Coordinates of N, CA, C and O in Angstrom, one line a residue:
M1 N 38.5 -17.6 57.4 CA 39.8 -17.1 57.8 C 39.9 -17.0 59.3 O 39.0 -16.4 59.9
R2 N 40.9 -17.6 59.9 CA 41.1 -17.6 61.3 C 41.7 -16.2 61.8 O 42.3 -15.5 61.1
L3 N 41.5 -16.0 63.1 CA 42.1 -14.8 63.7 C 43.5 -15.0 64.1 O 43.9 -16.2 64.4
K4 N 44.3 -14.0 64.2 CA 45.6 -14.1 64.8 C 45.4 -14.4 66.3 O 44.4 -14.0 66.9
E5 N 46.4 -15.0 66.8 CA 46.3 -15.4 68.3 C 46.2 -14.2 69.2 O 45.4 -14.2 70.1
K6 N 46.9 -13.1 68.9 CA 46.8 -11.9 69.7 C 45.4 -11.3 69.7 O 44.8 -10.9 70.7
T7 N 44.8 -11.3 68.5 CA 43.4 -10.7 68.3 C 42.4 -11.6 69.0 O 41.5 -11.1 69.7
H8 N 42.6 -12.9 68.8 CA 41.7 -13.9 69.5 C 41.7 -13.7 71.0 O 40.7 -13.6 71.7
R9 N 42.9 -13.6 71.5 CA 43.1 -13.5 73.0 C 42.5 -12.1 73.5 O 41.9 -12.1 74.5
K10 N 42.7 -11.1 72.7 CA 42.1 -9.8 73.1 C 40.6 -9.8 73.2 O 40.0 -9.3 74.1
F11 N 40.0 -10.5 72.2 CA 38.5 -10.6 72.2 C 38.0 -11.5 73.4 O 37.0 -11.2 74.0
V12 N 38.7 -12.6 73.6 CA 38.3 -13.5 74.7 C 38.4 -12.8 76.0 O 37.5 -12.8 76.9
E13 N 39.5 -12.0 76.2 CA 39.7 -11.3 77.5 C 38.6 -10.2 77.6 O 38.1 -10.0 78.7
F14 N 38.3 -9.5 76.5 CA 37.3 -8.5 76.5 C 35.9 -9.1 77.0 O 35.3 -8.6 77.9
F15 N 35.5 -10.2 76.3 CA 34.2 -10.8 76.7 C 34.2 -11.4 78.1 O 33.2 -11.4 78.7
E16 N 35.4 -11.9 78.5 CA 35.5 -12.4 79.9 C 35.3 -11.3 80.9 O 34.6 -11.4 81.9
K17 N 35.9 -10.1 80.6 CA 35.8 -9.0 81.5 C 34.4 -8.5 81.6 O 33.8 -8.2 82.7
I18 N 33.7 -8.3 80.4 CA 32.4 -7.9 80.4 C 31.4 -8.9 81.1 O 30.5 -8.5 81.8
S19 N 31.7 -10.2 80.8 CA 30.8 -11.2 81.4 C 31.0 -11.1 83.0 O 30.0 -11.3 83.7
S20 N 32.2 -10.9 83.4 CA 32.3 -10.8 84.9 C 31.6 -9.6 85.5 O 31.1 -9.6 86.6
M21 N 31.6 -8.5 84.7 CA 30.8 -7.3 85.1 C 29.3 -7.6 85.3 O 28.7 -7.1 86.1
Y22 N 28.8 -8.5 84.4 CA 27.4 -8.9 84.4 C 27.2 -10.2 85.2 O 26.1 -10.8 85.1
H23 N 28.2 -10.6 85.9 CA 28.1 -11.9 86.7 C 27.7 -13.1 85.9 O 26.9 -13.9 86.4
G24 N 28.2 -13.2 84.7 CA 27.9 -14.4 83.9 C 26.6 -14.4 83.2 O 26.3 -15.4 82.5
K25 N 25.8 -13.4 83.4 CA 24.5 -13.4 82.7 C 24.6 -12.8 81.3 O 25.7 -12.3 80.9
D26 N 23.6 -13.0 80.5 CA 23.6 -12.4 79.1 C 23.7 -10.9 79.2 O 23.3 -10.3 80.2
F27 N 24.3 -10.3 78.2 CA 24.5 -8.8 78.2 C 24.4 -8.4 76.7 O 24.7 -9.1 75.8
E28 N 23.9 -7.1 76.6 CA 23.7 -6.5 75.3 C 24.8 -5.5 75.1 O 24.9 -4.6 76.0
L29 N 25.5 -5.5 74.0 CA 26.5 -4.5 73.7 C 26.3 -4.0 72.3 O 25.9 -4.7 71.4
A30 N 26.7 -2.7 72.1 CA 26.7 -2.1 70.8 C 28.0 -2.5 70.1 O 29.1 -2.6 70.8
Y31 N 28.0 -2.9 68.9 CA 29.2 -3.2 68.2 C 30.2 -2.1 68.2 O 31.4 -2.4 68.3
S32 N 29.8 -0.9 68.2 CA 30.7 0.3 68.3 C 31.4 0.3 69.6 O 32.6 0.7 69.7
D33 N 30.8 -0.1 70.7 CA 31.4 -0.2 72.0 C 32.5 -1.2 72.0 O 33.6 -1.0 72.6
I34 N 32.2 -2.4 71.4 CA 33.2 -3.4 71.3 C 34.4 -3.0 70.5 O 35.6 -3.2 70.9
Q35 N 34.1 -2.3 69.4 CA 35.2 -1.8 68.6 C 36.1 -0.8 69.4 O 37.3 -0.8 69.3
R36 N 35.4 0.1 70.1 CA 36.1 1.1 70.9 C 37.0 0.5 71.9 O 38.2 0.9 72.1
E37 N 36.5 -0.5 72.6 CA 37.3 -1.2 73.7 C 38.4 -2.0 73.1 O 39.5 -2.1 73.7
T38 N 38.2 -2.7 72.0 CA 39.2 -3.6 71.5 C 40.2 -2.9 70.5 O 41.2 -3.4 70.2
G39 N 39.7 -1.8 69.9 CA 40.5 -1.1 68.9 C 40.5 -1.9 67.5 O 41.4 -1.6 66.7
A40 N 39.5 -2.7 67.3 CA 39.4 -3.5 66.1 C 38.6 -2.8 65.0 O 37.7 -2.1 65.3
A41 N 39.0 -3.1 63.8 CA 38.2 -2.6 62.7 C 36.9 -3.4 62.6 O 36.7 -4.5 63.2
S42 N 35.9 -2.8 61.9 CA 34.6 -3.5 61.8 C 34.6 -4.9 61.2 O 33.9 -5.8 61.6
V43 N 35.5 -5.0 60.2 CA 35.6 -6.3 59.5 C 36.2 -7.3 60.5 O 35.8 -8.5 60.6
T44 N 37.2 -6.9 61.2 CA 37.9 -7.8 62.2 C 36.9 -8.1 63.4 O 36.8 -9.3 63.8
L45 N 36.1 -7.1 63.8 CA 35.1 -7.4 64.8 C 34.1 -8.5 64.4 O 33.8 -9.4 65.1
K46 N 33.6 -8.4 63.1 CA 32.7 -9.4 62.7 C 33.3 -10.7 62.6 O 32.7 -11.8 63.0
R47 N 34.5 -10.8 62.1 CA 35.2 -12.1 62.0 C 35.5 -12.6 63.4 O 35.4 -13.9 63.6
A48 N 35.9 -11.8 64.3 CA 36.2 -12.2 65.7 C 34.9 -12.8 66.4 O 35.0 -13.9 67.0
I49 N 33.8 -12.1 66.2 CA 32.6 -12.6 66.9 C 32.2 -13.9 66.2 O 31.8 -14.8 67.0
Q50 N 32.3 -14.0 64.9 CA 31.9 -15.3 64.3 C 32.9 -16.4 64.7 O 32.4 -17.5 65.0
A51 N 34.2 -16.1 64.8 CA 35.1 -17.1 65.2 C 34.9 -17.6 66.6 O 35.0 -18.8 66.9
L52 N 34.6 -16.6 67.5 CA 34.4 -17.0 68.9 C 33.1 -17.8 69.1 O 33.1 -18.7 69.9
A53 N 32.1 -17.4 68.3 CA 30.9 -18.2 68.4 C 31.1 -19.6 67.9 O 30.6 -20.6 68.5
E54 N 31.9 -19.8 66.8 CA 32.2 -21.1 66.2 C 33.0 -21.9 67.2 O 32.9 -23.1 67.3
D55 N 33.9 -21.3 67.9 CA 34.8 -22.0 68.9 C 34.1 -22.3 70.2 O 34.6 -22.9 71.1
G56 N 32.8 -21.8 70.4 CA 32.1 -22.0 71.6 C 32.5 -21.1 72.8 O 32.3 -21.5 73.9
V57 N 33.1 -20.0 72.5 CA 33.5 -19.1 73.5 C 32.4 -18.2 73.9 O 32.1 -17.9 75.1
I58 N 31.6 -17.7 72.9 CA 30.4 -16.9 73.2 C 29.2 -17.4 72.4 O 29.4 -18.1 71.4
E59 N 28.1 -16.9 72.8 CA 26.8 -17.2 72.1 C 26.3 -15.9 71.7 O 26.3 -14.9 72.6
V60 N 25.9 -15.7 70.5 CA 25.4 -14.4 70.0 C 24.0 -14.5 69.5 O 23.6 -15.4 68.8
H61 N 23.2 -13.5 69.9 CA 21.8 -13.4 69.4 C 21.6 -11.9 69.0 O 22.3 -11.0 69.4
S62 N 20.6 -11.7 68.1 CA 20.4 -10.3 67.7 C 19.9 -9.5 68.9 O 19.2 -10.0 69.8
G63 N 20.3 -8.2 68.8 CA 19.9 -7.3 69.8 C 18.7 -6.5 69.5 O 17.9 -6.9 68.6
R64 N 18.6 -5.3 70.1 CA 17.4 -4.5 69.9 C 17.3 -3.9 68.4 O 16.3 -3.6 67.9
N65 N 18.5 -3.8 67.8 CA 18.5 -3.4 66.4 C 19.8 -3.9 65.8 O 20.5 -4.7 66.4
S66 N 20.1 -3.6 64.6 CA 21.3 -4.1 63.9 C 22.6 -3.7 64.4 O 23.6 -4.3 64.1
R67 N 22.6 -2.7 65.3 CA 23.9 -2.2 65.9 C 24.2 -2.8 67.2 O 25.2 -2.5 67.8
Y68 N 23.3 -3.6 67.7 CA 23.5 -4.3 69.0 C 23.4 -5.8 68.9 O 22.7 -6.3 67.9
A69 N 24.0 -6.5 69.8 CA 23.8 -7.9 69.9 C 23.8 -8.3 71.4 O 24.4 -7.7 72.2
R70 N 23.1 -9.5 71.6 CA 23.1 -10.0 73.0 C 24.2 -11.1 73.0 O 24.2 -12.0 72.1
F71 N 25.0 -11.1 74.0 CA 26.1 -12.1 74.1 C 25.9 -12.9 75.4 O 25.4 -12.4 76.4
R72 N 26.5 -14.1 75.4 CA 26.7 -14.9 76.6 C 28.0 -15.5 76.5 O 28.4 -16.1 75.5
Y73 N 28.8 -15.3 77.5 CA 30.2 -15.8 77.6 C 30.1 -17.2 78.1 O 29.5 -17.5 79.2
L74 N 30.5 -18.2 77.3 CA 30.3 -19.6 77.7 C 31.4 -20.3 78.5 O 31.3 -21.3 79.1
L75 N 32.6 -19.7 78.5 CA 33.7 -20.3 79.2 C 33.6 -19.9 80.7 O 33.1 -18.8 81.0
P76 N 34.2 -20.7 81.6 CA 34.2 -20.3 83.0 C 35.0 -19.0 83.2 O 36.1 -18.9 82.7
V77 N 34.5 -18.1 84.0 CA 35.3 -16.9 84.4 C 36.4 -17.3 85.3 O 36.2 -18.0 86.3
Q78 N 37.6 -16.7 85.1 CA 38.7 -17.1 85.9 C 38.7 -16.5 87.3 O 39.5 -17.0 88.1
E79 N 37.9 -15.5 87.6 CA 37.9 -14.9 88.9 C 37.2 -15.8 89.9 O 36.3 -16.5 89.6
N80 N 37.6 -15.7 91.2 CA 36.9 -16.3 92.3 C 35.7 -15.5 92.6 O 35.7 -14.3 92.8
E81 N 34.5 -16.2 92.7 CA 33.3 -15.5 93.0 C 33.3 -14.8 94.3 O 32.7 -13.7 94.5
E82 N 34.1 -15.2 95.3 CA 34.1 -14.6 96.6 C 34.7 -13.2 96.5 O 34.5 -12.3 97.3
K83 N 35.6 -13.0 95.5 CA 36.2 -11.7 95.4 C 35.2 -10.6 95.0 O 35.4 -9.4 95.4
N84 N 34.1 -11.0 94.3 CA 33.1 -10.0 93.9 C 32.0 -9.8 94.9 O 31.1 -9.1 94.8
N85 N 32.1 -10.6 96.0 CA 31.0 -10.6 97.0 C 31.5 -9.7 98.2 O 32.3 -10.1 99.0
P86 N 30.8 -8.6 98.4 CA 31.2 -7.7 99.5 C 31.0 -8.4 100.9 O 31.8 -8.2 101.8
E87 N 30.0 -9.2 101.0 CA 29.8 -9.9 102.3 C 31.0 -10.9 102.6 O 31.5 -11.0 103.7
A88 N 31.5 -11.6 101.6 CA 32.6 -12.5 101.8 C 33.9 -11.7 102.2 O 34.6 -12.1 103.0
L89 N 34.0 -10.5 101.6 CA 35.2 -9.7 101.9 C 35.1 -9.2 103.4 O 36.0 -9.2 104.1
L90 N 33.8 -8.8 103.8 CA 33.6 -8.4 105.2 C 33.9 -9.5 106.1 O 34.5 -9.3 107.2
N91 N 33.4 -10.7 105.8 CA 33.6 -11.9 106.7 C 35.1 -12.2 106.8 O 35.6 -12.6 107.8
E92 N 35.8 -12.1 105.6 CA 37.2 -12.4 105.6 C 38.0 -11.4 106.5 O 38.9 -11.7 107.3
T93 N 37.6 -10.1 106.5 CA 38.2 -9.1 107.3 C 37.9 -9.4 108.8 O 38.8 -9.3 109.6
R94 N 36.6 -9.8 109.1 CA 36.3 -10.1 110.5 C 37.1 -11.3 111.0 O 37.5 -11.4 112.1
N95 N 37.2 -12.3 110.1 CA 37.9 -13.5 110.5 C 39.4 -13.2 110.7 O 40.0 -13.8 111.6
S96 N 40.0 -12.3 110.0 CA 41.4 -12.0 110.2 C 41.5 -11.3 111.5 O 42.6 -11.3 112.1
E97 N 40.5 -10.5 111.9 CA 40.6 -9.8 113.2 C 40.5 -10.8 114.4 O 41.0 -10.5 115.5
N98 N 39.8 -11.9 114.2 CA 39.5 -12.9 115.2 C 40.5 -14.0 115.3 O 40.3 -14.9 116.0
L99 N 41.6 -13.9 114.6 CA 42.7 -14.9 114.6 C 43.4 -14.9 116.0 O 43.5 -13.9 116.7
S100 N 43.9 -16.1 116.4 CA 44.6 -16.2 117.6 C 46.0 -15.5 117.5 O 46.4 -15.1 116.4
D101 N 46.6 -15.3 118.6 CA 47.9 -14.5 118.5 C 49.0 -15.1 117.6 O 49.8 -14.4 117.1
G102 N 49.0 -16.5 117.5 CA 50.0 -17.1 116.7 C 49.8 -17.0 115.2 O 50.7 -17.1 114.4
E103 N 48.5 -16.7 114.8 CA 48.2 -16.5 113.3 C 48.3 -15.1 113.0 O 47.9 -14.2 113.7
K104 N 48.7 -14.9 111.7 CA 48.8 -13.5 111.3 C 47.8 -13.3 110.1 O 47.7 -14.1 109.2
P105 N 47.1 -12.2 110.1 CA 46.2 -12.0 108.9 C 47.0 -11.6 107.7 O 48.2 -11.3 107.8
Q106 N 46.4 -11.8 106.6 CA 47.1 -11.5 105.3 C 46.6 -10.2 104.8 O 45.6 -10.2 103.9
P107 N 47.1 -9.1 105.2 CA 46.6 -7.8 104.7 C 46.8 -7.6 103.2 O 46.0 -6.9 102.6
G108 N 47.8 -8.2 102.7 CA 48.0 -8.1 101.2 C 46.8 -8.7 100.5 O 46.4 -8.2 99.4
R109 N 46.3 -9.8 101.0 CA 45.2 -10.5 100.3 C 43.9 -9.6 100.4 O 43.2 -9.5 99.4
I110 N 43.7 -9.0 101.5 CA 42.5 -8.1 101.7 C 42.7 -6.9 100.8 O 41.7 -6.5 100.1
L111 N 43.8 -6.3 100.8 CA 44.0 -5.1 99.9 C 43.9 -5.5 98.4 O 43.3 -4.8 97.6
E112 N 44.4 -6.7 98.1 CA 44.3 -7.1 96.7 C 42.8 -7.3 96.3 O 42.4 -6.9 95.2
T113 N 42.0 -7.9 97.2 CA 40.6 -8.0 96.9 C 39.9 -6.7 96.8 O 39.1 -6.5 95.9
I114 N 40.2 -5.8 97.7 CA 39.6 -4.5 97.6 C 40.0 -3.8 96.3 O 39.2 -3.1 95.7
N115 N 41.3 -3.9 95.9 CA 41.7 -3.2 94.7 C 41.0 -3.8 93.5 O 40.6 -3.1 92.6
E116 N 40.8 -5.1 93.5 CA 40.0 -5.8 92.4 C 38.6 -5.3 92.4 O 38.0 -5.0 91.3
D117 N 38.0 -5.1 93.5 CA 36.6 -4.6 93.6 C 36.5 -3.2 93.1 O 35.6 -2.8 92.3
V118 N 37.5 -2.4 93.5 CA 37.5 -1.0 93.0 C 37.7 -0.9 91.5 O 37.1 -0.2 90.8
T119 N 38.6 -1.8 91.0 CA 38.8 -1.9 89.5 C 37.5 -2.3 88.8 O 37.2 -1.6 87.8
E120 N 36.8 -3.2 89.3 CA 35.6 -3.7 88.7 C 34.6 -2.6 88.7 O 33.9 -2.3 87.7
L121 N 34.5 -1.9 89.9 CA 33.5 -0.7 90.0 C 33.9 0.4 89.0 O 33.0 1.0 88.4
S122 N 35.2 0.6 88.8 CA 35.6 1.6 87.9 C 35.2 1.3 86.5 O 34.8 2.1 85.7
Q123 N 35.4 0.0 86.1 CA 35.0 -0.5 84.8 C 33.5 -0.3 84.6 O 33.0 0.1 83.5
L124 N 32.7 -0.6 85.6 CA 31.2 -0.5 85.5 C 30.9 1.0 85.3 O 30.0 1.3 84.5
V125 N 31.5 1.9 86.1 CA 31.2 3.3 86.0 C 31.6 3.8 84.6 O 30.8 4.5 83.9
D126 N 32.7 3.4 84.0 CA 33.1 3.8 82.7 C 32.1 3.3 81.7 O 31.8 4.0 80.7
H127 N 31.7 2.0 81.8 CA 30.7 1.5 80.9 C 29.4 2.3 81.0 O 28.8 2.6 79.9
L128 N 28.9 2.6 82.2 CA 27.7 3.5 82.3 C 27.9 4.9 81.7 O 27.0 5.4 81.1
R129 N 29.1 5.4 81.9 CA 29.4 6.7 81.3 C 29.2 6.7 79.8 O 28.7 7.6 79.2
R130 N 29.8 5.6 79.2 CA 29.7 5.5 77.7 C 28.2 5.3 77.3 O 27.8 6.0 76.3
R131 N 27.5 4.6 78.0 CA 26.1 4.4 77.7 C 25.3 5.7 77.8 O 24.5 6.1 77.0
V132 N 25.6 6.5 78.9 CA 24.9 7.8 79.1 C 25.3 8.7 77.9 O 24.4 9.4 77.4
R133 N 26.6 8.7 77.6 CA 27.0 9.6 76.5 C 26.4 9.2 75.2 O 25.9 10.1 74.4
N134 N 26.2 7.9 74.9 CA 25.5 7.5 73.7 C 24.1 7.9 73.7 O 23.5 8.4 72.7
Q135 N 23.4 7.8 74.9 CA 22.0 8.2 75.0 C 21.9 9.7 74.8 O 21.0 10.2 74.2
E136 N 22.8 10.5 75.4 CA 22.8 11.9 75.2 C 22.9 12.3 73.8 O 22.3 13.2 73.3
M137 N 23.8 11.6 73.0 CA 24.0 11.9 71.6 C 22.7 11.6 70.8 O 22.3 12.3 69.9
S138 N 22.1 10.5 71.2 CA 20.8 10.1 70.5 C 19.8 11.2 70.8 O 19.0 11.5 69.9
I139 N 19.7 11.6 72.0 CA 18.7 12.6 72.3 C 18.9 13.9 71.6 O 18.0 14.5 71.0
A140 N 20.2 14.3 71.5 CA 20.5 15.6 70.7 C 20.2 15.4 69.3 O 19.6 16.3 68.6
L141 N 20.4 14.2 68.7 CA 20.1 14.0 67.3 C 18.6 14.0 67.1 O 18.1 14.7 66.1
L142 N 17.8 13.4 68.0 CA 16.4 13.5 67.9 C 15.8 14.9 68.0 O 14.9 15.3 67.3
Q143 N 16.4 15.7 68.9 CA 16.0 17.1 69.1 C 16.3 17.9 67.8 O 15.4 18.7 67.4
D144 N 17.4 17.6 67.2 CA 17.7 18.3 65.9 C 16.7 17.9 64.8 O 16.2 18.8 64.1
R145 N 16.4 16.7 64.7 CA 15.4 16.2 63.7 C 14.0 16.8 64.0 O 13.3 17.2 63.1
L146 N 13.7 16.9 65.3 CA 12.4 17.4 65.7 C 12.3 18.9 65.3 O 11.3 19.4 64.8
A147 N 13.4 19.6 65.5 CA 13.5 21.1 65.2 C 13.4 21.2 63.7 O 12.7 22.2 63.2
E148 N 14.0 20.4 62.9 CA 13.9 20.4 61.4 C 12.4 20.2 61.0 O 11.9 20.9 60.1
I149 N 11.8 19.3 61.6 CA 10.4 19.0 61.2 C 9.5 20.2 61.6 O 8.6 20.6 60.8
E150 N 9.7 20.7 62.8 CA 8.9 21.9 63.2 C 9.2 23.1 62.2 O 8.2 23.8 61.9
D151 N 10.4 23.3 61.8 CA 10.7 24.4 60.8 C 9.9 24.1 59.5 O 9.4 25.1 58.9
K152 N 9.9 22.9 59.0 CA 9.2 22.6 57.8 C 7.7 22.8 57.9 O 7.1 23.3 57.0
M153 N 7.2 22.5 59.1 CA 5.7 22.7 59.3 C 5.4 24.2 59.4 O 4.3 24.6 58.9
R154 N 6.3 25.0 59.9 CA 6.0 26.4 60.0 C 6.1 27.1 58.7 O 5.3 28.1 58.4
K155 N 6.9 26.6 57.8 CA 7.0 27.1 56.4 C 5.8 26.9 55.6 O 5.5 27.6 54.7
R156 N 5.0 25.8 55.9 CA 3.8 25.5 55.2 C 2.7 26.4 55.5 O 2.2 27.2 55.8

């Protein structure tokens, strides 16, 4: 069963965004994180991942456990690599300062690049916050289980 065009596009855009955050390298994600970001049901998520893998959009491998998978986005990322490179941005700024009097710098281009960098950093921070929150929840769960085991041992 094929995906609806809107759903397919949503997942392709999601994986492209995540791939650009990891600079095209393999990345591991929890299925629950993908669901949260895309708003898809678990059945739709499984179908979408399978469909994207069959279409050659992503490559999927098993992750650290059944709730995670390693992905590789196979399509070329639409962003220009120089936008993500701080040195290129700095050089562009310097070059615009060194222009002759007849040439005018493009401040809109520089601001656009800076805004894109800030957006990418915001996405990375949000991703890290979600990961930290998941780890905190796991730690709390383990502490609860440990307390239960300690209580059982004291009763003996």
